[in-house]
Amino acid sequence: MLKRILPVVGVFLLICGLAGAQAAHRSDDVNGMAGTVRILPNAAGSCTTVVFTSNMPVSNTSNQIVFWLQGDKMPVPAAAWSGAARVFTGDGFIGIAAKDNPGVKYLFLFTDRDVPPLLVPFQFKTFNIVGIARYGEHKPLTEKQIASLAAVGHV
């Protein structure tokens, strides 16, 4: 198993290379949050940025989480999307289920993990990823920082 941890502006981006044996150690716990989501795919690379603004604070200083997802040789959602949604997070995955658009049900998960049993009924369209970075939980990102992250993968 190849595993590297790279610092990314105060956040760690976990990249799993050959992580097949790791699946047995994954937790199936699911955290759900409601709010507004913007999906910003990067067509030039296999990454996407998900901007989540929670209906409730996620910390004392922010109600935002910006996820940067590195794909694994598989296309990310083809079109940008925004709207009300539920976001599901856990050990090696992030799920997005639009409130008013049944066609927007995406699950980004590490290649070594299965869909958590609680999320199976949602029938998500799945995308394999090799990395997840989280930003904005303690200090929200500006629109300029979000645009940079979506375009080039860093703020």
Tab-separated table of C-alpha atoms in Angstrom:
chain	number	residue	atom	x	y	z
A	1	MET	CA	0.000	0.000	0.000
A	2	LEU	CA	1.343	3.370	-1.014
A	3	LYS	CA	0.195	6.266	1.106
A	4	ARG	CA	1.426	9.816	1.102
A	5	ILE	CA	0.249	12.810	3.073
A	6	LEU	CA	0.861	16.182	1.457
A	7	PRO	CA	0.292	19.511	3.253
A	8	VAL	CA	-2.165	21.692	1.364
A	9	VAL	CA	-2.553	25.192	2.888
A	10	GLY	CA	-3.071	23.985	6.437
A	11	VAL	CA	-5.125	21.011	5.290
A	12	PHE	CA	-3.892	17.539	4.501
A	13	LEU	CA	-4.699	15.903	1.205
A	14	LEU	CA	-4.622	12.155	1.502
A	15	ILE	CA	-3.611	10.326	-1.629
A	16	CYS	CA	-4.033	6.580	-1.609
A	17	GLY	CA	-2.139	4.726	-4.296
A	18	LEU	CA	-2.645	1.011	-3.890
A	19	ALA	CA	-5.062	0.903	-0.988
A	20	GLY	CA	-6.984	-2.309	-1.604
A	21	ALA	CA	-6.262	-3.758	1.825
A	22	GLN	CA	-7.493	-0.642	3.579
A	23	ALA	CA	-11.215	-1.231	2.885
A	24	ALA	CA	-11.588	-3.577	5.871
A	25	HIS	CA	-10.641	-0.710	8.200
A	26	ARG	CA	-13.145	1.863	6.889
A	27	SER	CA	-15.920	3.153	9.129
A	28	ASP	CA	-19.451	3.147	7.744
A	29	ASP	CA	-20.494	6.105	9.933
A	30	VAL	CA	-22.294	8.809	7.950
A	31	ASN	CA	-22.599	12.481	8.916
A	32	GLY	CA	-25.420	14.360	7.190
A	33	MET	CA	-25.758	18.130	6.793
A	34	ALA	CA	-28.251	20.330	4.953
A	35	GLY	CA	-27.504	23.528	3.090
A	36	THR	CA	-26.551	24.901	-0.306
A	37	VAL	CA	-24.076	23.203	-2.643
A	38	ARG	CA	-22.146	24.434	-5.658
A	39	ILE	CA	-20.367	21.827	-7.781
A	40	LEU	CA	-17.490	23.262	-9.814
A	41	PRO	CA	-15.981	20.547	-12.036
A	42	ASN	CA	-12.605	21.044	-13.666
A	43	ALA	CA	-12.925	19.605	-17.178
A	44	ALA	CA	-9.167	19.901	-17.774
A	45	GLY	CA	-8.369	17.492	-14.950
A	46	SER	CA	-10.020	14.756	-12.975
A	47	CYS	CA	-10.955	16.941	-10.032
A	48	THR	CA	-13.958	18.827	-8.786
A	49	THR	CA	-14.631	21.434	-6.126
A	50	VAL	CA	-17.739	21.264	-3.957
A	51	VAL	CA	-18.679	24.411	-2.036
A	52	PHE	CA	-21.040	23.604	0.831
A	53	THR	CA	-22.720	26.330	2.856
A	54	SER	CA	-24.418	24.723	5.832
A	55	ASN	CA	-27.733	25.825	7.303
A	56	MET	CA	-26.008	25.472	10.697
A	57	PRO	CA	-22.520	26.607	11.748
A	58	VAL	CA	-19.816	23.975	11.214
A	59	SER	CA	-17.526	25.808	13.664
A	60	ASN	CA	-17.601	28.944	15.807
A	61	THR	CA	-16.355	30.986	12.833
A	62	SER	CA	-17.779	29.384	9.684
A	63	ASN	CA	-20.740	27.653	8.098
A	64	GLN	CA	-18.713	26.669	5.011
A	65	ILE	CA	-16.825	23.575	3.924
A	66	VAL	CA	-15.116	23.521	0.545
A	67	PHE	CA	-14.173	20.041	-0.612
A	68	TRP	CA	-11.550	19.521	-3.304
A	69	LEU	CA	-11.828	16.034	-4.778
A	70	GLN	CA	-9.105	14.406	-6.873
A	71	GLY	CA	-10.530	11.866	-9.296
A	72	ASP	CA	-9.141	8.495	-10.248
A	73	LYS	CA	-9.144	8.233	-14.070
A	74	MET	CA	-12.905	8.683	-14.118
A	75	PRO	CA	-14.850	11.742	-15.228
A	76	VAL	CA	-16.265	14.092	-12.646
A	77	PRO	CA	-19.801	15.461	-13.098
A	78	ALA	CA	-19.912	17.073	-16.539
A	79	ALA	CA	-21.845	20.193	-15.600
A	80	ALA	CA	-21.664	22.700	-12.799
A	81	TRP	CA	-24.663	22.626	-10.484
A	82	SER	CA	-25.913	24.589	-7.490
A	83	GLY	CA	-28.898	24.328	-5.207
A	84	ALA	CA	-30.255	23.086	-1.905
A	85	ALA	CA	-28.903	19.666	-0.967
A	86	ARG	CA	-27.911	17.274	1.753
A	87	VAL	CA	-24.237	16.458	2.054
A	88	PHE	CA	-23.077	13.170	3.535
A	89	THR	CA	-19.508	12.750	4.743
A	90	GLY	CA	-17.541	9.993	6.369
A	91	ASP	CA	-14.438	7.868	6.163
A	92	GLY	CA	-13.323	8.183	2.542
A	93	PHE	CA	-16.439	9.623	0.901
A	94	ILE	CA	-18.651	12.645	0.296
A	95	GLY	CA	-22.203	12.337	-1.018
A	96	ILE	CA	-24.458	15.030	-2.463
A	97	ALA	CA	-28.216	14.618	-2.837
A	98	ALA	CA	-30.074	17.604	-4.299
A	99	LYS	CA	-33.278	18.563	-2.531
A	100	ASP	CA	-35.322	19.390	-5.648
A	101	ASN	CA	-33.410	17.625	-8.438
A	102	PRO	CA	-33.475	13.805	-8.316
A	103	GLY	CA	-30.862	13.691	-11.099
A	104	VAL	CA	-28.209	15.171	-8.793
A	105	LYS	CA	-27.128	12.321	-6.520
A	106	TYR	CA	-23.356	12.010	-6.548
A	107	LEU	CA	-21.117	9.953	-4.303
A	108	PHE	CA	-17.364	10.530	-4.449
A	109	LEU	CA	-15.519	7.737	-2.671
A	110	PHE	CA	-12.030	6.370	-2.322
A	111	THR	CA	-11.300	3.491	-4.649
A	112	ASP	CA	-10.786	1.110	-1.717
A	113	ARG	CA	-14.186	1.530	-0.137
A	114	ASP	CA	-17.719	0.338	-0.751
A	115	VAL	CA	-20.830	2.496	-0.537
A	116	PRO	CA	-21.776	2.730	3.167
A	117	PRO	CA	-24.940	0.646	3.801
A	118	LEU	CA	-26.908	3.710	4.982
A	119	LEU	CA	-26.354	5.385	1.579
A	120	VAL	CA	-27.175	2.408	-0.680
A	121	PRO	CA	-30.913	3.301	-0.959
A	122	PHE	CA	-30.026	6.717	-2.445
A	123	GLN	CA	-28.719	5.038	-5.620
A	124	PHE	CA	-25.952	7.598	-6.073
A	125	LYS	CA	-23.960	7.940	-9.270
A	126	THR	CA	-20.484	7.100	-7.982
A	127	PHE	CA	-17.114	8.614	-8.818
A	128	ASN	CA	-13.838	7.088	-7.652
A	129	ILE	CA	-11.431	9.512	-6.022
A	130	VAL	CA	-7.940	9.264	-4.600
A	131	GLY	CA	-7.940	12.435	-2.506
A	132	ILE	CA	-10.178	14.726	-0.478
A	133	ALA	CA	-9.122	18.097	0.926
A	134	ARG	CA	-11.333	20.234	3.160
A	135	TYR	CA	-11.112	24.015	3.411
A	136	GLY	CA	-13.102	26.818	4.991
A	137	GLU	CA	-14.304	25.148	8.172
A	138	HIS	CA	-12.595	27.674	10.433
A	139	LYS	CA	-12.150	30.587	8.031
A	140	PRO	CA	-14.471	30.711	5.010
A	141	LEU	CA	-12.803	30.919	1.617
A	142	THR	CA	-13.373	33.992	-0.520
A	143	GLU	CA	-14.885	33.702	-3.994
A	144	LYS	CA	-11.425	34.374	-5.437
A	145	GLN	CA	-9.928	31.503	-3.400
A	146	ILE	CA	-12.746	29.174	-4.461
A	147	ALA	CA	-12.228	30.088	-8.125
A	148	SER	CA	-8.490	29.384	-7.788
A	149	LEU	CA	-9.111	26.043	-6.105
A	150	ALA	CA	-11.568	25.009	-8.836
A	151	ALA	CA	-9.237	26.137	-11.643
A	152	VAL	CA	-5.792	25.022	-10.479
A	153	GLY	CA	-6.277	22.906	-7.349
A	154	HIS	CA	-4.936	25.309	-4.731
A	155	VAL	CA	-5.918	28.583	-3.063
